[in-house]
Every structure is written in structure tokens, then in C-alpha cells.
């Protein structure tokens, strides 16, 4: 089997109109997979106050500076679009159209273009033009309401569930599907990736369980939301935490044996005694440190693991052995995922600094007008 090492998207050209959050992360995923991603940054920056040298979501990309509100800005973007396979933008609905780089203008120049749109509320609907952030999007889908203890407010899962899982990943899925369609039909299209849609889609299994009577519509009362004593987190003697996911009978048996409560643990399916079981498990975990319990359970089928911090995670033996994290330019960060046997992906460089690649993009994409920006 030939191995190219360029990633499965080698040769795919992507124009990213600079934004924040899920749009840049989606474009980073495409770059990780080998696409040539050119980010169109605005003069003076914008968005969150992150030093561009540390903005990992811009790794592996190239950047040109274009003012879309200037007379020549939209024309230069369309010059890039003419040579691209994909465009990614995260403006509010209607903004790209007002700037002259909406789907109609882009498809007039390049009918095969996949035009990827990333928003929270979607391109249409009563809230489409309203401001919002991850937490509001996942709130209205029911996803946020599932997370946390029953006697506490819902727990905020950073911006992983909405921005990145319900947003970026669905945009990438949509872009790749539309790219396949464009290559077989010669016709591009618009991909409307809304965080509310993607996040709602993520709850599909839960909705099925609820319809079947196997899920209660409240926090901390179900098999996978912390309500189950053998699927949750427990504090150790040193203030650390261990997670338990011993759902199946054979894993539960191994778990209770290694924990040292096999003789006193009630039957796994005896819901009336779940409270008693939880107290027994919690008391036992509090007798040793996180490191000690890790040594007990590591490599077994008990489905127990330590809760690590972001700084601790790269040193975990399994993640280290797989190279799950990598060091690029002195910044420890997750390596590209998933992995490919014939076209392995690699990060060619660190974050793209705004405007740093105008000349190389002008040359490689054959857009001579970009050279004017160097003057």
C-alpha cells in the first residue's frame, strides 16, 4: 500500500473567512487532513483576544489580509473562490451577502464550490439574526439540561458540546459530503451548519431511550447522566477523582472485586439500592489516592480511569504511546485525528499569523492581484 503522508484531503483548496470558535476549528480540521486552507484575516484582527501565535485553531493554514469592506476586498476573495473547492464562513445570516461574497456571487465565479456556513441558530428561523454563544444553543436543544447533578444548576461543558461537536464537526461532515457530490456532479451547494441542529442531532439516542421509557427527562436519574452509581465520578483521598463506567455485568463484577466491595455490593439492577451502592463505592474510593486507585484498575476490564487535567493528559502512558498529543513550535497540543493508513495526516506548521502568506498564496493559487497587498 502506497503511503503519501500528505493527508486524505491533499489537493483540496479551502478559503476561510476569519471568525471565531467553530468556524476556525472546522477549517483547522480540514487543514489537519491535508487541505490547503487560506484564511482571509481582517486588518486589525477581531474576535477573542488570543495571541495569534498561540491560536492552535489556525495551525497548518496560510493567511492573507483583506478588508472585505474595502472596494477591492470582495473581488480578491472571489479571485480565491474561483480557484477553491470549499469556502467556510461564520458570519450572521446576510452579512456575507452584504459584503459581496455570499453564495450567489461565489457560485457565479465557481459553480462547483462547496459554500460552508457556520452559525448558532442557522440561516433561517425566528432567532437566526440574534446574537448567541454555545451555552444558549445547547440550552434550547435540551442537551445542557441533561448535564449535572439533580440538585444543582446544569453543568457547563466548556464549549465542546455546542461549538465543536454540534457545530464544527457537523460542518466538516457536511462539507465533505457536499465535496463528494460536487466532484461527481460538477455542482456545488450551500451547507447550512447550525449548532442547534447538530447538538439536537447528538441527542438522537437519548430521544429514542426516552420514547421507549428508558430515560427520565431530568438530570441525574439515568444510566448515562450520573444517576447510575457505576457510571459516574468519585473523589479520592487526595482530592482527585476517578471515573467508573462499569455498565455491563462482567465489567461490574471486575469493578466491585477490585474495589473491594464485591461481597457487600447489591445486585447491579437493584435500582432501589442504588443509593446504598453509591455510598459504598464513594466511601471505598476515599480510602486511597488517585494514583493508588489508578494502579489498581489500570489495564483491567473494570472500566475505571483517573480524571486528569489538561496539563496532565499528554503524559498519560496510553496517550503518550499513541502520540495523541504533539509539540509544535513549543506548544503542546492534540495531534490530528482520526488516523489514516494510506494518507497519514500531519501538521505542517504552527498557527498562521495574519497576513504572513500573501506572496505564497498569490503564487501557488495564481492570484496576481494579491501581490498588490504586499506593496
mmCIF file of N, CA, C and O in Angstrom, residues 62-139:
data_model
loop_
_atom_site.group_PDB
_atom_site.id
_atom_site.type_symbol
_atom_site.label_atom_id
_atom_site.label_comp_id
_atom_site.label_asym_id
_atom_site.label_seq_id
_atom_site.Cartn_x
_atom_site.Cartn_y
_atom_site.Cartn_z
ATOM 1 N N UNK A 62 -2.679 29.001 5.884
ATOM 2 C CA UNK A 62 -1.966 30.191 5.422
ATOM 3 C C UNK A 62 -2.919 31.381 5.566
ATOM 4 O O UNK A 62 -4.140 31.216 5.563
ATOM 5 N N UNK A 63 -2.356 32.575 5.702
ATOM 6 C CA UNK A 63 -3.191 33.754 5.941
ATOM 7 C C UNK A 63 -2.851 34.889 4.996
ATOM 8 O O UNK A 63 -1.680 35.171 4.712
ATOM 9 N N UNK A 64 -3.929 35.533 4.498
ATOM 10 C CA UNK A 64 -3.788 36.786 3.761
ATOM 11 C C UNK A 64 -4.670 37.818 4.456
ATOM 12 O O UNK A 64 -5.691 37.479 5.057
ATOM 13 N N UNK A 65 -4.267 39.074 4.398
ATOM 14 C CA UNK A 65 -5.047 40.160 4.991
ATOM 15 C C UNK A 65 -5.884 40.830 3.910
ATOM 16 O O UNK A 65 -5.349 41.311 2.908
ATOM 17 N N UNK A 66 -7.201 40.843 4.111
ATOM 18 C CA UNK A 66 -8.099 41.508 3.167
ATOM 19 C C UNK A 66 -9.198 42.225 3.946
ATOM 20 O O UNK A 66 -9.804 41.641 4.845
ATOM 21 N N UNK A 67 -9.435 43.452 3.581
ATOM 22 C CA UNK A 67 -10.524 44.220 4.189
ATOM 23 C C UNK A 67 -11.759 44.045 3.307
ATOM 24 O O UNK A 67 -11.865 44.620 2.225
ATOM 25 N N UNK A 68 -12.706 43.233 3.777
ATOM 26 C CA UNK A 68 -13.888 42.948 2.977
ATOM 27 C C UNK A 68 -14.795 44.163 2.809
ATOM 28 O O UNK A 68 -15.699 44.150 1.965
ATOM 29 N N UNK A 69 -14.548 45.204 3.591
ATOM 30 C CA UNK A 69 -15.349 46.419 3.468
ATOM 31 C C UNK A 69 -14.703 47.432 2.529
ATOM 32 O O UNK A 69 -15.267 48.493 2.272
ATOM 33 N N UNK A 70 -13.523 47.083 2.011
ATOM 34 C CA UNK A 70 -12.857 47.961 1.063
ATOM 35 C C UNK A 70 -13.359 47.699 -0.343
ATOM 36 O O UNK A 70 -14.037 46.695 -0.606
ATOM 37 N N UNK A 71 -13.018 48.572 -1.279
ATOM 38 C CA UNK A 71 -13.502 48.437 -2.653
ATOM 39 C C UNK A 71 -12.984 47.164 -3.318
ATOM 40 O O UNK A 71 -13.706 46.518 -4.086
ATOM 41 N N UNK A 72 -11.726 46.818 -3.045
ATOM 42 C CA UNK A 72 -11.129 45.678 -3.737
ATOM 43 C C UNK A 72 -11.207 44.374 -2.941
ATOM 44 O O UNK A 72 -10.933 43.297 -3.476
ATOM 45 N N UNK A 73 -11.561 44.443 -1.653
ATOM 46 C CA UNK A 73 -11.559 43.258 -0.809
ATOM 47 C C UNK A 73 -12.413 42.119 -1.324
ATOM 48 O O UNK A 73 -11.915 40.984 -1.519
ATOM 49 N N UNK A 74 -13.699 42.332 -1.582
ATOM 50 C CA UNK A 74 -14.541 41.237 -2.084
ATOM 51 C C UNK A 74 -14.037 40.647 -3.396
ATOM 52 O O UNK A 74 -14.122 39.430 -3.601
ATOM 53 N N UNK A 75 -13.509 41.474 -4.271
ATOM 54 C CA UNK A 75 -13.008 40.974 -5.557
ATOM 55 C C UNK A 75 -11.842 40.019 -5.359
ATOM 56 O O UNK A 75 -11.725 39.008 -6.063
ATOM 57 N N UNK A 76 -10.962 40.336 -4.391
ATOM 58 C CA UNK A 76 -9.837 39.446 -4.128
ATOM 59 C C UNK A 76 -10.306 38.119 -3.533
ATOM 60 O O UNK A 76 -9.758 37.056 -3.837
ATOM 61 N N UNK A 77 -11.327 38.179 -2.675
ATOM 62 C CA UNK A 77 -11.878 36.941 -2.127
ATOM 63 C C UNK A 77 -12.457 36.085 -3.253
ATOM 64 O O UNK A 77 -12.247 34.867 -3.309
ATOM 65 N N UNK A 78 -13.165 36.716 -4.187
ATOM 66 C CA UNK A 78 -13.746 35.978 -5.299
ATOM 67 C C UNK A 78 -12.665 35.403 -6.220
ATOM 68 O O UNK A 78 -12.856 34.349 -6.838
ATOM 69 N N UNK A 79 -11.541 36.091 -6.305
ATOM 70 C CA UNK A 79 -10.413 35.539 -7.058
ATOM 71 C C UNK A 79 -9.956 34.215 -6.431
ATOM 72 O O UNK A 79 -9.625 33.256 -7.142
ATOM 73 N N UNK A 80 -9.915 34.184 -5.099
ATOM 74 C CA UNK A 80 -9.543 32.954 -4.404
ATOM 75 C C UNK A 80 -10.626 31.891 -4.569
ATOM 76 O O UNK A 80 -10.338 30.725 -4.815
ATOM 77 N N UNK A 81 -11.875 32.311 -4.439
ATOM 78 C CA UNK A 81 -13.007 31.394 -4.564
ATOM 79 C C UNK A 81 -13.005 30.696 -5.915
ATOM 80 O O UNK A 81 -13.319 29.507 -6.019
ATOM 81 N N UNK A 82 -12.646 31.412 -6.955
ATOM 82 C CA UNK A 82 -12.620 30.845 -8.303
ATOM 83 C C UNK A 82 -11.697 29.641 -8.389
ATOM 84 O O UNK A 82 -11.908 28.729 -9.201
ATOM 85 N N UNK A 83 -10.696 29.610 -7.523
ATOM 86 C CA UNK A 83 -9.693 28.549 -7.554
ATOM 87 C C UNK A 83 -9.863 27.552 -6.405
ATOM 88 O O UNK A 83 -9.036 26.663 -6.228
ATOM 89 N N UNK A 84 -10.898 27.720 -5.599
ATOM 90 C CA UNK A 84 -11.085 26.909 -4.401
ATOM 91 C C UNK A 84 -12.108 25.800 -4.609
ATOM 92 O O UNK A 84 -12.890 25.804 -5.568
ATOM 93 N N UNK A 85 -12.097 24.847 -3.699
ATOM 94 C CA UNK A 85 -13.109 23.789 -3.659
ATOM 95 C C UNK A 85 -14.155 24.074 -2.589
ATOM 96 O O UNK A 85 -15.308 23.663 -2.718
ATOM 97 N N UNK A 86 -13.723 24.760 -1.516
ATOM 98 C CA UNK A 86 -14.580 24.972 -0.347
ATOM 99 C C UNK A 86 -14.396 26.383 0.175
ATOM 100 O O UNK A 86 -13.284 26.935 0.136
ATOM 101 N N UNK A 87 -15.463 26.983 0.652
ATOM 102 C CA UNK A 87 -15.384 28.228 1.417
ATOM 103 C C UNK A 87 -16.075 27.989 2.753
ATOM 104 O O UNK A 87 -17.130 27.355 2.812
ATOM 105 N N UNK A 88 -15.484 28.504 3.824
ATOM 106 C CA UNK A 88 -16.060 28.404 5.167
ATOM 107 C C UNK A 88 -16.232 29.797 5.736
ATOM 108 O O UNK A 88 -15.287 30.596 5.750
ATOM 109 N N UNK A 89 -17.452 30.130 6.173
ATOM 110 C CA UNK A 89 -17.696 31.429 6.801
ATOM 111 C C UNK A 89 -18.632 31.257 7.995
ATOM 112 O O UNK A 89 -19.457 30.338 8.020
ATOM 113 N N UNK A 90 -18.477 32.145 8.976
ATOM 114 C CA UNK A 90 -19.268 32.065 10.197
ATOM 115 C C UNK A 90 -19.941 33.370 10.559
ATOM 116 O O UNK A 90 -20.128 33.659 11.750
ATOM 117 N N UNK A 91 -20.301 34.180 9.572
ATOM 118 C CA UNK A 91 -20.987 35.447 9.825
ATOM 119 C C UNK A 91 -22.450 35.195 10.197
ATOM 120 O O UNK A 91 -23.000 34.121 9.958
ATOM 121 N N UNK A 92 -23.100 36.233 10.724
ATOM 122 C CA UNK A 92 -24.544 36.145 10.907
ATOM 123 C C UNK A 92 -25.199 36.083 9.528
ATOM 124 O O UNK A 92 -24.652 36.579 8.540
ATOM 125 N N UNK A 93 -26.382 35.488 9.437
ATOM 126 C CA UNK A 93 -27.057 35.403 8.139
ATOM 127 C C UNK A 93 -27.195 36.762 7.471
ATOM 128 O O UNK A 93 -27.565 37.749 8.110
ATOM 129 N N UNK A 94 -26.835 36.820 6.187
ATOM 130 C CA UNK A 94 -26.966 38.045 5.407
ATOM 131 C C UNK A 94 -25.718 38.889 5.338
ATOM 132 O O UNK A 94 -25.583 39.727 4.434
ATOM 133 N N UNK A 95 -24.775 38.689 6.258
ATOM 134 C CA UNK A 95 -23.569 39.524 6.282
ATOM 135 C C UNK A 95 -22.697 39.247 5.063
ATOM 136 O O UNK A 95 -22.217 40.178 4.400
ATOM 137 N N UNK A 96 -22.460 37.989 4.742
ATOM 138 C CA UNK A 96 -21.622 37.667 3.582
ATOM 139 C C UNK A 96 -22.238 38.233 2.305
ATOM 140 O O UNK A 96 -21.518 38.730 1.434
ATOM 141 N N UNK A 97 -23.569 38.178 2.212
ATOM 142 C CA UNK A 97 -24.243 38.729 1.040
ATOM 143 C C UNK A 97 -24.025 40.238 0.949
ATOM 144 O O UNK A 97 -23.750 40.777 -0.134
ATOM 145 N N UNK A 98 -24.134 40.922 2.094
ATOM 146 C CA UNK A 98 -23.935 42.382 2.088
ATOM 147 C C UNK A 98 -22.499 42.754 1.725
ATOM 148 O O UNK A 98 -22.252 43.814 1.141
ATOM 149 N N UNK A 99 -21.568 41.891 2.060
ATOM 150 C CA UNK A 99 -20.166 42.151 1.744
ATOM 151 C C UNK A 99 -19.816 41.799 0.298
ATOM 152 O O UNK A 99 -18.723 42.097 -0.176
ATOM 153 N N UNK A 100 -20.727 41.139 -0.388
ATOM 154 C CA UNK A 100 -20.477 40.775 -1.782
ATOM 155 C C UNK A 100 -19.782 39.452 -1.966
ATOM 156 O O UNK A 100 -19.257 39.161 -3.053
ATOM 157 N N UNK A 101 -19.775 38.597 -0.922
ATOM 158 C CA UNK A 101 -19.123 37.292 -1.032
ATOM 159 C C UNK A 101 -20.078 36.180 -0.593
ATOM 160 O O UNK A 101 -19.654 35.153 -0.049
ATOM 161 N N UNK A 102 -21.376 36.391 -0.815
ATOM 162 C CA UNK A 102 -22.371 35.384 -0.482
ATOM 163 C C UNK A 102 -22.377 34.254 -1.493
ATOM 164 O O UNK A 102 -21.621 34.256 -2.473
ATOM 165 N N UNK A 103 -23.233 33.263 -1.293
ATOM 166 C CA UNK A 103 -23.279 32.108 -2.192
ATOM 167 C C UNK A 103 -23.522 32.467 -3.652
ATOM 168 O O UNK A 103 -22.910 31.870 -4.546
ATOM 169 N N UNK A 104 -24.397 33.426 -3.926
ATOM 170 C CA UNK A 104 -24.698 33.769 -5.320
ATOM 171 C C UNK A 104 -23.468 34.284 -6.043
ATOM 172 O O UNK A 104 -23.149 33.861 -7.170
ATOM 173 N N UNK A 105 -22.758 35.214 -5.405
ATOM 174 C CA UNK A 105 -21.553 35.779 -6.023
ATOM 175 C C UNK A 105 -20.473 34.709 -6.189
ATOM 176 O O UNK A 105 -19.779 34.643 -7.217
ATOM 177 N N UNK A 106 -20.327 33.857 -5.174
ATOM 178 C CA UNK A 106 -19.273 32.846 -5.227
ATOM 179 C C UNK A 106 -19.586 31.768 -6.270
ATOM 180 O O UNK A 106 -18.707 31.344 -7.029
ATOM 181 N N UNK A 107 -20.832 31.343 -6.326
ATOM 182 C CA UNK A 107 -21.181 30.312 -7.308
ATOM 183 C C UNK A 107 -21.184 30.848 -8.739
ATOM 184 O O UNK A 107 -21.007 30.082 -9.692
ATOM 185 N N UNK A 108 -21.366 32.151 -8.881
ATOM 186 C CA UNK A 108 -21.254 32.737 -10.217
ATOM 187 C C UNK A 108 -19.826 32.611 -10.741
ATOM 188 O O UNK A 108 -19.600 32.454 -11.941
ATOM 189 N N UNK A 109 -18.865 32.678 -9.841
ATOM 190 C CA UNK A 109 -17.456 32.535 -10.218
ATOM 191 C C UNK A 109 -17.007 31.076 -10.242
ATOM 192 O O UNK A 109 -16.092 30.705 -10.978
ATOM 193 N N UNK A 110 -17.633 30.252 -9.403
ATOM 194 C CA UNK A 110 -17.198 28.863 -9.279
ATOM 195 C C UNK A 110 -18.402 27.978 -8.930
ATOM 196 O O UNK A 110 -18.722 27.777 -7.765
ATOM 197 N N UNK A 111 -19.086 27.446 -9.945
ATOM 198 C CA UNK A 111 -20.302 26.657 -9.718
ATOM 199 C C UNK A 111 -20.073 25.383 -8.908
ATOM 200 O O UNK A 111 -21.013 24.827 -8.347
ATOM 201 N N UNK A 112 -18.826 24.918 -8.842
ATOM 202 C CA UNK A 112 -18.521 23.677 -8.125
ATOM 203 C C UNK A 112 -18.225 23.908 -6.647
ATOM 204 O O UNK A 112 -18.014 22.953 -5.896
ATOM 205 N N UNK A 113 -18.235 25.152 -6.222
ATOM 206 C CA UNK A 113 -17.818 25.482 -4.859
ATOM 207 C C UNK A 113 -18.783 24.926 -3.807
ATOM 208 O O UNK A 113 -20.001 25.019 -3.937
ATOM 209 N N UNK A 114 -18.205 24.360 -2.748
ATOM 210 C CA UNK A 114 -18.972 23.999 -1.557
ATOM 211 C C UNK A 114 -18.891 25.179 -0.590
ATOM 212 O O UNK A 114 -17.809 25.529 -0.129
ATOM 213 N N UNK A 115 -20.035 25.788 -0.325
ATOM 214 C CA UNK A 115 -20.089 27.004 0.494
ATOM 215 C C UNK A 115 -20.582 26.612 1.887
ATOM 216 O O UNK A 115 -21.773 26.398 2.113
ATOM 217 N N UNK A 116 -19.648 26.499 2.843
ATOM 218 C CA UNK A 116 -19.971 26.065 4.194
ATOM 219 C C UNK A 116 -20.280 27.235 5.116
ATOM 220 O O UNK A 116 -19.448 28.127 5.287
ATOM 221 N N UNK A 117 -21.467 27.215 5.722
ATOM 222 C CA UNK A 117 -21.905 28.299 6.598
ATOM 223 C C UNK A 117 -22.043 27.770 8.030
ATOM 224 O O UNK A 117 -22.759 26.799 8.289
ATOM 225 N N UNK A 118 -21.371 28.454 8.971
ATOM 226 C CA UNK A 118 -21.385 28.039 10.372
ATOM 227 C C UNK A 118 -22.050 29.109 11.219
ATOM 228 O O UNK A 118 -21.563 30.233 11.312
ATOM 229 N N UNK A 119 -23.193 28.773 11.800
ATOM 230 C CA UNK A 119 -23.880 29.696 12.704
ATOM 231 C C UNK A 119 -24.428 28.924 13.889
ATOM 232 O O UNK A 119 -24.457 27.684 13.897
ATOM 233 N N UNK A 120 -24.888 29.672 14.880
ATOM 234 C CA UNK A 120 -25.504 29.036 16.031
ATOM 235 C C UNK A 120 -26.946 28.659 15.794
ATOM 236 O O UNK A 120 -27.379 27.539 16.051
ATOM 237 N N UNK A 121 -27.728 29.623 15.272
ATOM 238 C CA UNK A 121 -29.159 29.432 15.092
ATOM 239 C C UNK A 121 -29.547 28.950 13.695
ATOM 240 O O UNK A 121 -30.689 28.540 13.483
ATOM 241 N N UNK A 122 -28.635 28.995 12.729
ATOM 242 C CA UNK A 122 -28.962 28.608 11.367
ATOM 243 C C UNK A 122 -29.263 29.807 10.488
ATOM 244 O O UNK A 122 -29.337 30.943 10.959
ATOM 245 N N UNK A 123 -29.442 29.573 9.213
ATOM 246 C CA UNK A 123 -29.654 30.649 8.251
ATOM 247 C C UNK A 123 -31.078 31.182 8.266
ATOM 248 O O UNK A 123 -31.353 32.247 7.712
ATOM 249 N N UNK A 124 -31.994 30.463 8.880
ATOM 250 C CA UNK A 124 -33.378 30.932 8.934
ATOM 251 C C UNK A 124 -34.009 30.489 10.248
ATOM 252 O O UNK A 124 -33.480 29.631 10.948
ATOM 253 N N UNK A 125 -35.170 31.075 10.571
ATOM 254 C CA UNK A 125 -35.852 30.803 11.826
ATOM 255 C C UNK A 125 -35.961 32.084 12.645
ATOM 256 O O UNK A 125 -35.242 33.063 12.381
ATOM 257 N N UNK A 126 -36.845 32.124 13.654
ATOM 258 C CA UNK A 126 -37.083 33.346 14.418
ATOM 259 C C UNK A 126 -35.849 33.948 15.071
ATOM 260 O O UNK A 126 -35.775 35.169 15.232
ATOM 261 N N UNK A 127 -34.855 33.118 15.436
ATOM 262 C CA UNK A 127 -33.666 33.620 16.131
ATOM 263 C C UNK A 127 -32.445 33.731 15.216
ATOM 264 O O UNK A 127 -31.351 34.027 15.694
ATOM 265 N N UNK A 128 -32.628 33.515 13.924
ATOM 266 C CA UNK A 128 -31.485 33.444 13.009
ATOM 267 C C UNK A 128 -30.581 34.666 13.073
ATOM 268 O O UNK A 128 -29.361 34.554 12.938
ATOM 269 N N UNK A 129 -31.150 35.843 13.290
ATOM 270 C CA UNK A 129 -30.337 37.065 13.282
ATOM 271 C C UNK A 129 -29.953 37.522 14.687
ATOM 272 O O UNK A 129 -29.377 38.604 14.845
ATOM 273 N N UNK A 130 -30.258 36.728 15.692
ATOM 274 C CA UNK A 130 -29.927 37.091 17.070
ATOM 275 C C UNK A 130 -28.519 36.642 17.428
ATOM 276 O O UNK A 130 -28.024 35.624 16.926
ATOM 277 N N UNK A 131 -27.887 37.394 18.323
ATOM 278 C CA UNK A 131 -26.569 37.004 18.828
ATOM 279 C C UNK A 131 -26.719 35.801 19.753
ATOM 280 O O UNK A 131 -27.799 35.534 20.298
ATOM 281 N N UNK A 132 -25.657 35.065 19.923
ATOM 282 C CA UNK A 132 -25.703 33.916 20.812
ATOM 283 C C UNK A 132 -24.333 33.298 20.968
ATOM 284 O O UNK A 132 -23.392 33.655 20.258
ATOM 285 N N UNK A 133 -24.216 32.399 21.915
ATOM 286 C CA UNK A 133 -22.990 31.630 22.115
ATOM 287 C C UNK A 133 -23.369 30.192 22.434
ATOM 288 O O UNK A 133 -24.542 29.878 22.711
ATOM 289 N N UNK A 134 -22.371 29.340 22.429
ATOM 290 C CA UNK A 134 -22.521 27.909 22.659
ATOM 291 C C UNK A 134 -23.554 27.587 23.736
ATOM 292 O O UNK A 134 -24.451 26.761 23.533
ATOM 293 N N UNK A 135 -23.453 28.215 24.885
ATOM 294 C CA UNK A 135 -24.277 27.833 26.036
ATOM 295 C C UNK A 135 -25.765 28.012 25.757
ATOM 296 O O UNK A 135 -26.598 27.227 26.225
ATOM 297 N N UNK A 136 -26.126 29.047 24.997
ATOM 298 C CA UNK A 136 -27.536 29.257 24.672
ATOM 299 C C UNK A 136 -28.021 28.240 23.652
ATOM 300 O O UNK A 136 -29.157 27.748 23.740
ATOM 301 N N UNK A 137 -27.171 27.913 22.691
ATOM 302 C CA UNK A 137 -27.565 26.964 21.658
ATOM 303 C C UNK A 137 -27.838 25.585 22.252
ATOM 304 O O UNK A 137 -28.830 24.936 21.909
ATOM 305 N N UNK A 138 -26.947 25.130 23.149
ATOM 306 C CA UNK A 138 -27.151 23.794 23.716
ATOM 307 C C UNK A 138 -28.270 23.808 24.747
ATOM 308 O O UNK A 138 -28.867 22.761 25.028
ATOM 309 N N UNK A 139 -28.599 24.995 25.294
ATOM 310 C CA UNK A 139 -29.682 25.084 26.273
ATOM 311 C C UNK A 139 -31.029 24.773 25.637
ATOM 312 O O UNK A 139 -31.833 24.001 26.180
#
